[in-house]
mmCIF file of C-alpha atoms in Angstrom:
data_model
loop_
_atom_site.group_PDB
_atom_site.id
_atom_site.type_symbol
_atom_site.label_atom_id
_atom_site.label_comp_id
_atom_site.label_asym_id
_atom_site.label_seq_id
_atom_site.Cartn_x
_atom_site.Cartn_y
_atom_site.Cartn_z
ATOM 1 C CA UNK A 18 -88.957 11.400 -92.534
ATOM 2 C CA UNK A 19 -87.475 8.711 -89.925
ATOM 3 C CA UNK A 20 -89.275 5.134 -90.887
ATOM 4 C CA UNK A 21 -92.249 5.561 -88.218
ATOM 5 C CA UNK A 22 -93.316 8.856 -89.914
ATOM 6 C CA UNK A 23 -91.782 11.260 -87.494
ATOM 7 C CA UNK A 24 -89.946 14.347 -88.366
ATOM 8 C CA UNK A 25 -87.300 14.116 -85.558
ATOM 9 C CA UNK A 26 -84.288 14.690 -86.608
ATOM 10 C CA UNK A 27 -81.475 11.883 -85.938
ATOM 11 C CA UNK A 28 -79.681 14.510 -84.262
ATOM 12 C CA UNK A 29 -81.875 15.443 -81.371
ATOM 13 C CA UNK A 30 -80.680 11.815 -79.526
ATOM 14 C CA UNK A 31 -77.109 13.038 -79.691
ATOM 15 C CA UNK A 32 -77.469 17.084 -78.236
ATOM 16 C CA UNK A 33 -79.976 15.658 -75.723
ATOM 17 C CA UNK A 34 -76.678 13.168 -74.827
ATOM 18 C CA UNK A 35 -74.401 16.339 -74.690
ATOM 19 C CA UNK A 36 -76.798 18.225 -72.966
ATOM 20 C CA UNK A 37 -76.613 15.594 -70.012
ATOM 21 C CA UNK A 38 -72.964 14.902 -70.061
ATOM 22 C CA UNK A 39 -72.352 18.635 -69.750
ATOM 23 C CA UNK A 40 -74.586 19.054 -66.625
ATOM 24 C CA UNK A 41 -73.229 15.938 -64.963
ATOM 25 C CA UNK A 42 -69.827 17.772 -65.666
ATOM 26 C CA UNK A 43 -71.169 21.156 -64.089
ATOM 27 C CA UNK A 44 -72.369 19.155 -61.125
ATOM 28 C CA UNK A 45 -69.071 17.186 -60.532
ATOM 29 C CA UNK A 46 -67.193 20.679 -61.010
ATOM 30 C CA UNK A 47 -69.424 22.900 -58.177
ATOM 31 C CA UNK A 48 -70.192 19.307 -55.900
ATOM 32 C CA UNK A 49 -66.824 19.603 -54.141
ATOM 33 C CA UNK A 50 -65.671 20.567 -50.440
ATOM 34 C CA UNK A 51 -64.267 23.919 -52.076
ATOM 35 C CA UNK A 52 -66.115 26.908 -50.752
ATOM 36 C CA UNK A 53 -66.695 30.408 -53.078
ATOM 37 C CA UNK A 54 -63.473 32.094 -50.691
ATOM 38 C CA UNK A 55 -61.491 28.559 -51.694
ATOM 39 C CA UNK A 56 -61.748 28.753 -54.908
ATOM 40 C CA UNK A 57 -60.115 31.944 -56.271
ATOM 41 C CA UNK A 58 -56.981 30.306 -55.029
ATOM 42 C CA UNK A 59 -57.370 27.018 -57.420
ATOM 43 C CA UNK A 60 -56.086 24.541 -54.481
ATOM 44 C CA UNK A 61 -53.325 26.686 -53.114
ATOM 45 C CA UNK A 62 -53.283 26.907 -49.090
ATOM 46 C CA UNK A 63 -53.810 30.638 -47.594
ATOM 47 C CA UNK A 64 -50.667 32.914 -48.471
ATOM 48 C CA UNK A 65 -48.785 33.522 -44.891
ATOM 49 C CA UNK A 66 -45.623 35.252 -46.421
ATOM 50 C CA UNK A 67 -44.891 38.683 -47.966
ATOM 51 C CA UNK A 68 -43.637 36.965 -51.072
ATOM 52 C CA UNK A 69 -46.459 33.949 -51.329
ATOM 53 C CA UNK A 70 -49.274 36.355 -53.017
ATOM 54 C CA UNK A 71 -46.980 36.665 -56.145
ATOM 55 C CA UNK A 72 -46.760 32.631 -56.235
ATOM 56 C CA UNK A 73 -50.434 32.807 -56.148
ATOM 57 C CA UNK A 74 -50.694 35.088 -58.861
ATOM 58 C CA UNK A 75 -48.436 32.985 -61.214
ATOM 59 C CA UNK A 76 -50.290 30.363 -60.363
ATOM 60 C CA UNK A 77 -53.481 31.697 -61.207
ATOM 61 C CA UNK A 78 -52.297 33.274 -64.291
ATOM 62 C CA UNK A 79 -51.034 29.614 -65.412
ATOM 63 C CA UNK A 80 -54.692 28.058 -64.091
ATOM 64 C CA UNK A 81 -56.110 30.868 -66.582
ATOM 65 C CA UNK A 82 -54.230 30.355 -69.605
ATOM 66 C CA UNK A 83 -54.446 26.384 -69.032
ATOM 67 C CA UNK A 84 -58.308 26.806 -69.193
ATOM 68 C CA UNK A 85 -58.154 29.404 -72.021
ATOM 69 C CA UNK A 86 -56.233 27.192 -74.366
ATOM 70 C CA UNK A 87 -58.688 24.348 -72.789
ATOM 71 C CA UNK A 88 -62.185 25.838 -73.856
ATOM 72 C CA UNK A 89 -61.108 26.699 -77.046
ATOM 73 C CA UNK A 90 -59.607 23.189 -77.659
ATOM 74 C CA UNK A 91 -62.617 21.445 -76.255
ATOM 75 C CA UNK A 92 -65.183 24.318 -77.918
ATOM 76 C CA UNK A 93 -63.198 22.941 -82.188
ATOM 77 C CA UNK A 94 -63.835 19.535 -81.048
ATOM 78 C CA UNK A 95 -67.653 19.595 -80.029
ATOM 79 C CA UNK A 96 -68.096 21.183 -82.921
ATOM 80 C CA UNK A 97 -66.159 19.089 -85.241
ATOM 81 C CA UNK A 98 -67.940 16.312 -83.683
ATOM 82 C CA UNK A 99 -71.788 17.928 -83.335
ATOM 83 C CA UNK A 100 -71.610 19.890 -87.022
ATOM 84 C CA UNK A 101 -68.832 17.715 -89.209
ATOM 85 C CA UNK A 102 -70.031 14.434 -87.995
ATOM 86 C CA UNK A 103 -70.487 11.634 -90.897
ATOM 87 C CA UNK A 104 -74.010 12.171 -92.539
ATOM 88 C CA UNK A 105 -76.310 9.205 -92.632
ATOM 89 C CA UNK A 106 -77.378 9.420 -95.865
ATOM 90 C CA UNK A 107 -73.923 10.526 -97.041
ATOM 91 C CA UNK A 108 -70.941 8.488 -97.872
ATOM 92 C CA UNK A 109 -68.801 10.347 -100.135
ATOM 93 C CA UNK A 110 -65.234 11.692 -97.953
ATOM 94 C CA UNK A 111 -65.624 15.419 -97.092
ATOM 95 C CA UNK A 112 -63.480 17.684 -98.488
ATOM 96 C CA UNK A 113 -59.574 17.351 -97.126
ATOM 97 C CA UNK A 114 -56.971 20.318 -96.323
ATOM 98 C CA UNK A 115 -53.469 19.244 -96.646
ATOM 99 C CA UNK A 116 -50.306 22.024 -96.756
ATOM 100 C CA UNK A 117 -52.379 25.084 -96.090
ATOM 101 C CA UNK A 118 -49.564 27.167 -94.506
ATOM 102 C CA UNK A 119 -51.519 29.718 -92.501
ATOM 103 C CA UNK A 120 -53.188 27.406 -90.602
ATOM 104 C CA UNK A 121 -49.858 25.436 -90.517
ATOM 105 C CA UNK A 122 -48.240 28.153 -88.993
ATOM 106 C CA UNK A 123 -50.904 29.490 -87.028
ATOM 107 C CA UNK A 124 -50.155 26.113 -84.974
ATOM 108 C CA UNK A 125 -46.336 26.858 -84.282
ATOM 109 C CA UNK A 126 -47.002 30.867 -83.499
ATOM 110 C CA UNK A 127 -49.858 30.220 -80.929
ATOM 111 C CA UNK A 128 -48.381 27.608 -78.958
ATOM 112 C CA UNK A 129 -45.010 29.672 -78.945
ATOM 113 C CA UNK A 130 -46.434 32.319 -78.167
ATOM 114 C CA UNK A 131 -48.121 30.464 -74.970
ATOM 115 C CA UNK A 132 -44.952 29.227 -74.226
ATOM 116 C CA UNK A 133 -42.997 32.652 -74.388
ATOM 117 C CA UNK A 134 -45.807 34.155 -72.078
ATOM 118 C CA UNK A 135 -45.310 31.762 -69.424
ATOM 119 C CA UNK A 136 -41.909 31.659 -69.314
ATOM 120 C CA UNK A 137 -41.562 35.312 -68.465
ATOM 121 C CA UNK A 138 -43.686 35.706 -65.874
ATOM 122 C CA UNK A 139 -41.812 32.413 -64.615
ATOM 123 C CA UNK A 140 -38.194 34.101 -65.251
ATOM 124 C CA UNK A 141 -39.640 37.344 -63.653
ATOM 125 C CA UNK A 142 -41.352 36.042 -60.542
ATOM 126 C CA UNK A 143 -38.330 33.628 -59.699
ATOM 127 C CA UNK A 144 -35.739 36.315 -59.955
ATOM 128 C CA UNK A 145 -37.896 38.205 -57.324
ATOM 129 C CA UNK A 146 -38.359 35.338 -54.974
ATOM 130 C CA UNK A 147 -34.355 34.223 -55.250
ATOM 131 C CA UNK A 148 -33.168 38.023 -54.698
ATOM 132 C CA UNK A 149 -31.299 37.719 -51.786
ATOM 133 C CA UNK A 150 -29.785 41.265 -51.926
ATOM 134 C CA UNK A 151 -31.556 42.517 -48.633
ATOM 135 C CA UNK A 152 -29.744 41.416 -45.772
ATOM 136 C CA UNK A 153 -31.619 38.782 -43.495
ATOM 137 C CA UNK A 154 -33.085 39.718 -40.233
ATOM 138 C CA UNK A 155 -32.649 35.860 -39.120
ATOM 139 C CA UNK A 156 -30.967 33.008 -40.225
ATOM 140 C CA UNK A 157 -31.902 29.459 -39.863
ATOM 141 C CA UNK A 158 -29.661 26.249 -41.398
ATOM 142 C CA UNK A 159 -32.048 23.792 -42.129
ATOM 143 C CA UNK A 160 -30.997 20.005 -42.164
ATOM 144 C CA UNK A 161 -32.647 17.644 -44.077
ATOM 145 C CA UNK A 162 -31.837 13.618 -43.072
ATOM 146 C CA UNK A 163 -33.663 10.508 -42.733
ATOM 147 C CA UNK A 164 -36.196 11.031 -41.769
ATOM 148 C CA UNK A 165 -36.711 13.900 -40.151
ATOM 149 C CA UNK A 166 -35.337 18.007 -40.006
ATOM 150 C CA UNK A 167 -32.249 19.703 -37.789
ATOM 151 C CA UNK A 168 -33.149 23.575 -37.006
ATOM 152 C CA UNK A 169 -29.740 25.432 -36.652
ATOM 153 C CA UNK A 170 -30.823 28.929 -35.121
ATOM 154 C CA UNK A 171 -27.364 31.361 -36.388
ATOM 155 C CA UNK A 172 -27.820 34.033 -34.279
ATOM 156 C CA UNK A 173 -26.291 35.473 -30.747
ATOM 157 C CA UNK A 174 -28.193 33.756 -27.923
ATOM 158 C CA UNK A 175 -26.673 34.657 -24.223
ATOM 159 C CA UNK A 176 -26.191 31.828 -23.009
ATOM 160 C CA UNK A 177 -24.155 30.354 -25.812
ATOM 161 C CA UNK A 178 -20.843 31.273 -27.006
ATOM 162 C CA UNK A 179 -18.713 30.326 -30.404
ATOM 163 C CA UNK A 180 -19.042 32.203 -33.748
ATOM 164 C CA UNK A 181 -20.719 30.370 -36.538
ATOM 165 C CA UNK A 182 -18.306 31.825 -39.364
ATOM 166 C CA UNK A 183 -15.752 29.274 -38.065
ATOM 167 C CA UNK A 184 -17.839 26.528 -36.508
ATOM 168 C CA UNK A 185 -16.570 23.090 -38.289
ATOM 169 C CA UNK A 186 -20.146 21.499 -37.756
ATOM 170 C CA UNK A 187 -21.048 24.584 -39.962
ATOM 171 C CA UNK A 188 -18.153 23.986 -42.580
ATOM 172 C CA UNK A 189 -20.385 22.648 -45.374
ATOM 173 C CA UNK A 190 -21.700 25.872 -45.726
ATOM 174 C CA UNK A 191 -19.972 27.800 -48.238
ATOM 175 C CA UNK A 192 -18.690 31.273 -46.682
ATOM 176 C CA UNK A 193 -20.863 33.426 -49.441
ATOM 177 C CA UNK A 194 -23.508 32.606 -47.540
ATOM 178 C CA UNK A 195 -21.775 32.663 -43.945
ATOM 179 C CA UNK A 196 -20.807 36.468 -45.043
ATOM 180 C CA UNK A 197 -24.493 37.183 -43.331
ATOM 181 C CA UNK A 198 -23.984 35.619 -40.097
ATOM 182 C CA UNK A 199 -24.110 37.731 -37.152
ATOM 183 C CA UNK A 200 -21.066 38.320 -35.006
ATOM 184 C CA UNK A 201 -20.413 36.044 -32.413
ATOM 185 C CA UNK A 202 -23.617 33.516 -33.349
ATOM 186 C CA UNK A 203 -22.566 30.926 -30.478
ATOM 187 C CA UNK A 204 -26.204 30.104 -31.669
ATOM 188 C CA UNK A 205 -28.862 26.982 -30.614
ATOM 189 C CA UNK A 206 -30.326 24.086 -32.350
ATOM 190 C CA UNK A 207 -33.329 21.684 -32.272
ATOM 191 C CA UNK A 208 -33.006 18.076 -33.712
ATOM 192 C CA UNK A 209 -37.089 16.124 -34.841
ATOM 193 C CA UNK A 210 -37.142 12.467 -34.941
ATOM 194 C CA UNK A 211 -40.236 10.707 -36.804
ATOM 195 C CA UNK A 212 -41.607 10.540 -33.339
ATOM 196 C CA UNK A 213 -41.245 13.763 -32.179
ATOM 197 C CA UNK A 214 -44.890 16.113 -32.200
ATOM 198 C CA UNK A 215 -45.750 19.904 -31.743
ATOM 199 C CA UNK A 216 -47.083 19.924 -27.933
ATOM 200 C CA UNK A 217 -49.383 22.287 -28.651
ATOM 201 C CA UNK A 218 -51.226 21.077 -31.823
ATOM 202 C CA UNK A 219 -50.067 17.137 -31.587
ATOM 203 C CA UNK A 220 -49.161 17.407 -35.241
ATOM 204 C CA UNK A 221 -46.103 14.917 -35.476
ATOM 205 C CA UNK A 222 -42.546 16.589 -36.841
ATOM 206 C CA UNK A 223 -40.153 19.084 -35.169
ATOM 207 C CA UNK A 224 -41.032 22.517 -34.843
ATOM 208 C CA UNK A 225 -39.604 25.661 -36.306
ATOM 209 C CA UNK A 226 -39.870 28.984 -35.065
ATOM 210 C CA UNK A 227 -39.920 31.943 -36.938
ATOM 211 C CA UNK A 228 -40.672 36.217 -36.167
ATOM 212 C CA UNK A 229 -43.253 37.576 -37.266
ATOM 213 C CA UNK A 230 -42.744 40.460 -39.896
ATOM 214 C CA UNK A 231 -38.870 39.570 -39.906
ATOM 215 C CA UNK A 232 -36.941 38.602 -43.338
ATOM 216 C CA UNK A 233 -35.490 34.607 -42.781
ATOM 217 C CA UNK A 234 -33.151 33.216 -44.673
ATOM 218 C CA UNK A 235 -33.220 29.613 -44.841
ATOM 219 C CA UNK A 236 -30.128 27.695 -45.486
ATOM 220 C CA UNK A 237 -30.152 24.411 -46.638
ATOM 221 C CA UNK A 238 -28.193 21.560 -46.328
ATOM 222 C CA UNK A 239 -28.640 17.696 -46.103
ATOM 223 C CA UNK A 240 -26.910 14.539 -44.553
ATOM 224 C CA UNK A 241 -27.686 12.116 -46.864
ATOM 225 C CA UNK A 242 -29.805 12.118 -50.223
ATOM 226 C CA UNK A 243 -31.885 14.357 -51.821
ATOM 227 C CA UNK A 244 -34.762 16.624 -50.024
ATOM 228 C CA UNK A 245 -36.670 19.208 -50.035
ATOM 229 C CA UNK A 246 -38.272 21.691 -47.752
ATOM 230 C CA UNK A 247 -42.091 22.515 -48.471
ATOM 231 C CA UNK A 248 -43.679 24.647 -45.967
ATOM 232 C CA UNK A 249 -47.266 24.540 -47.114
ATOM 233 C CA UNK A 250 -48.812 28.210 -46.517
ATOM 234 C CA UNK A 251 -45.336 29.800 -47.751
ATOM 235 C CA UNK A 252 -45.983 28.340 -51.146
ATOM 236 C CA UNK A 253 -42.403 27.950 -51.339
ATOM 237 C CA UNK A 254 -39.940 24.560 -52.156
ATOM 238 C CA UNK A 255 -36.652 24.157 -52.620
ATOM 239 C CA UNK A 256 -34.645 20.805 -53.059
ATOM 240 C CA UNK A 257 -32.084 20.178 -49.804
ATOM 241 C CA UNK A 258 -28.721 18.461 -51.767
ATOM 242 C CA UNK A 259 -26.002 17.046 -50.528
ATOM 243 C CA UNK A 260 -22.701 18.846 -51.416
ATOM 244 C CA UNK A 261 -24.479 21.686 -53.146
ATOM 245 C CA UNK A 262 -26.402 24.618 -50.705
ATOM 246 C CA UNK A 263 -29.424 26.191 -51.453
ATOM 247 C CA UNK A 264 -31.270 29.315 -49.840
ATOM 248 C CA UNK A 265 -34.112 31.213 -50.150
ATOM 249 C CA UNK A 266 -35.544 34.267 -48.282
ATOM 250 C CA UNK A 267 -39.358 35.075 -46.873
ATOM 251 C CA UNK A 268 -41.067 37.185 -44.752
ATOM 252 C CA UNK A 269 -43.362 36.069 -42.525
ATOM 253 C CA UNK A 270 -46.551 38.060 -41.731
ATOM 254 C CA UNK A 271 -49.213 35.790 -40.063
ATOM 255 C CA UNK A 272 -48.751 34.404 -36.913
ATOM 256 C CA UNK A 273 -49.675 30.097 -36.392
ATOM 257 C CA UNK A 274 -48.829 27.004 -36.268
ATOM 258 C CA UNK A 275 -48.191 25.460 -39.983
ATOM 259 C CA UNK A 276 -47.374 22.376 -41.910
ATOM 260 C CA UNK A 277 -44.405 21.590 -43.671
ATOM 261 C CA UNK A 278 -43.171 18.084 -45.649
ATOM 262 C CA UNK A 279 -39.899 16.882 -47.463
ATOM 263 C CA UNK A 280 -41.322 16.948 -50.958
ATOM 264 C CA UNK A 281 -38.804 15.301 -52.638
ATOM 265 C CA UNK A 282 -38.915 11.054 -52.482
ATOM 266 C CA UNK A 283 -35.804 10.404 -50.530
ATOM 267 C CA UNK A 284 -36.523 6.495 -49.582
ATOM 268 C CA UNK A 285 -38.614 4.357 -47.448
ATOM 269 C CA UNK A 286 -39.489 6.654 -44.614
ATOM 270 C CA UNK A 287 -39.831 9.527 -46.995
ATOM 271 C CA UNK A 288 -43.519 10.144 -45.746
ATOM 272 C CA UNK A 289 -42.696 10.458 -42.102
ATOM 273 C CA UNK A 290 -40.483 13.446 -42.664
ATOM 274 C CA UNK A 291 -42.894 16.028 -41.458
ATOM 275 C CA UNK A 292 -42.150 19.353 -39.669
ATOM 276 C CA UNK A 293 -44.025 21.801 -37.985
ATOM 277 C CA UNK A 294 -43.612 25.989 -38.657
ATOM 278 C CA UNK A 295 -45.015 28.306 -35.880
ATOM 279 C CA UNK A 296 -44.722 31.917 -36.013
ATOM 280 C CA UNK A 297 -44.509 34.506 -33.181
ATOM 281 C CA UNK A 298 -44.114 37.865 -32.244
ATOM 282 C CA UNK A 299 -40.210 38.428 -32.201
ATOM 283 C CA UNK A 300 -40.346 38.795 -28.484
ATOM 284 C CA UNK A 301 -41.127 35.212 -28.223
ATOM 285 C CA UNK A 302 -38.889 33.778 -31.018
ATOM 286 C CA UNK A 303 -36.516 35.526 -29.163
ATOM 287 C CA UNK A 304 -37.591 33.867 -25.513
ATOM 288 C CA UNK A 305 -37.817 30.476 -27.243
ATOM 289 C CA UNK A 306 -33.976 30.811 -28.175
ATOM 290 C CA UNK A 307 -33.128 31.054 -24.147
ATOM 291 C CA UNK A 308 -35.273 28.505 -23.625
ATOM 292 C CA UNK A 309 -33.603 26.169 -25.983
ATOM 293 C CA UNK A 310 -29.933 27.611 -24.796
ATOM 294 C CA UNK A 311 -30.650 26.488 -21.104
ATOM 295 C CA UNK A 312 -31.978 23.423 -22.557
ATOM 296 C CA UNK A 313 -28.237 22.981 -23.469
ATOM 297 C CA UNK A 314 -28.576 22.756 -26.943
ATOM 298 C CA UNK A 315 -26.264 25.362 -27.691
ATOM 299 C CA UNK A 316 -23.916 25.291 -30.664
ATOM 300 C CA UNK A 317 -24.817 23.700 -33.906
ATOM 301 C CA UNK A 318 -25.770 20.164 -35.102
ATOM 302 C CA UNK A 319 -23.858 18.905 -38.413
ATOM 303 C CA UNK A 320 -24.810 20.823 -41.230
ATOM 304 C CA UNK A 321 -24.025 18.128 -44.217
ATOM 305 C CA UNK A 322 -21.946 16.347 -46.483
ATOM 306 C CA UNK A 323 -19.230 19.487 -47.757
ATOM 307 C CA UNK A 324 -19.717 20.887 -51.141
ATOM 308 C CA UNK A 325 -17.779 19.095 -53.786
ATOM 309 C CA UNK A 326 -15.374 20.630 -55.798
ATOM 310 C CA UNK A 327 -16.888 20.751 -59.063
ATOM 311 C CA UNK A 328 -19.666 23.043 -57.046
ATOM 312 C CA UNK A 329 -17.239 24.765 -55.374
ATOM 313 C CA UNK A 330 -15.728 25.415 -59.084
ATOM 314 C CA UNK A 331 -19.368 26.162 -60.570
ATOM 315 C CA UNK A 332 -19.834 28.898 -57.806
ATOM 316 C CA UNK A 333 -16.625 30.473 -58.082
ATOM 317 C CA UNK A 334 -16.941 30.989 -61.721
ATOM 318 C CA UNK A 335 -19.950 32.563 -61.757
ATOM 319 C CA UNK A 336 -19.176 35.095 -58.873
#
């Protein structure tokens, strides 16, 4: 009996408090600008690659596991704290488990376990989206500097002549990856400034063109510091380093305009290096190379500070 006479049971105050916390958690969880088609994707931008969906899927998987381990962590503590909670009436210590080795070890196997899980869909995913075994349809050297992107186009443009195998601005890149090049890739180039925009969109960054339902293979490069080129929709990263080149392959298969960012902090201007990706029917990734060829910009920019020799080293020995 509580001291006015009443039967209610201490408890009732504290699940009525629960009750309310967990709908004002419900309402902050559905209340956002997420809608039903949004949120199977847990954040993540529209795939518009061949090889994005399996990103996606990893990243679901993760999301899933993450709130697996969650509930059941939150799901021991509620009740610890709604059905072992301190009894009024009771002050004697409950009773304590110390050295009980199954539920010892159950905490090293699960999380292990967890652990393992992740790591090989990780290791299995990312040796799928670095396989570089199929030869490249097109080639594009990207240039990362502050504070803004080079586009080297590698391919044979009329209009240009030269071969990119033996260009010198195109000496940083080591000749494992020039072994793809085209024959006589005279090629073109486009060069973004912080000021420069997309004139069709008004989105500020240079632009980058890409084919439609063609395999690219980006190669990247930098002129300074540390970068690293994010194209939003690809759902693909990869750091731009000076004196160490990285690549990466995807297929394109949705035509648009799209966003890209550096995504690595590379100094005070860092958030001005923005880029623009549009993709096009092959006809007119083609057309936009003459166009940038009687533009003059024919040949290639500077790719980036040469590979050192401790990476030139590294690579050979693991060829």
């Amino acid at each position: 009996m509580s001291p006015n006479g009443s039967d209610r049971s201490p408890r009732r105050p504290m699940r009525r408090k629960l009750l309310q916390a967990l709908t004002a958690g419900l309402v902050l969880a559905t209340a956002t600008g997420c809608t039903y088609k949004d949120f199977p994707r847990l954040g993540m931008p529209t795939p518009t690659t061949e090889e994005a969906p399996r990103i996606l899927s990893l990243w679901q998987g993760s999301w899933a596991a993450a709130i697996a381990v969650g509930c059941l962590v939150w799901g021991l503590v509620l009740w610890s704290a709604i059905f072992h909670r301190r009894s009024r009436t009771k002050v004697e210590v409950p009773p304590q488990t110390r050295y009980n080795m199954p539920i010892e070890a159950l905490y090293t196997v699960v999380p292990l376990l967890v652990v393992s899980v992740l790591f090989y869909f990780t290791a299995r995913d990312e040796s799928k989206l670095l396989d570089e075994s199929k030869k490249p349809d097109v080639t594009v050297n990207v240039v990362g500097y502050q504070w803004s992107w080079a586009f080297n186009y590698i391919a044979d443009v009329p209009g240009s002549t030269g071969d990119a195998k033996t260009d010198k601005n195109l000496s940083a890149i080591p000749d494992r990856f020039k072994n793809a090049f085209p024959a006589n890739a005279g090629g073109v180039y486009d060069v973004g400034t912080p000021a420069s925009r997309n004139p069709q969109t008004g989105l500020p960054g240079p632009t980058l063109w890409l084919p439609k339902g063609k395999t690219v293979r980006f190669i990247l490069t930098s002129r300074d510091v540390n970068h690293s080129f994010w194209v939003l929709p690809f759902l693909m990263k990869m750091d731009v380093i000076p004196g160490h080149t990285n690549s990466f392959q995807v297929t394109p298969n949705k035509e648009g305009t799209f966003r890209g960012k550096c995504a690595e902090l590379c100094g005070q201007d860092h958030s001005r290096m923005l880029f623009n990706v549009k993709v096009v029917s092959p006809e007119r990734y083609e057309q936009h190379l003459k166009d940038l060829a009687k533009k003059g910009q024919t040949g290639y920019v500077p790719a980036g500070i040469a590979q050192t020799g401790h990476e030139k080293n590294r690579e050979t020995n693991n060829l």
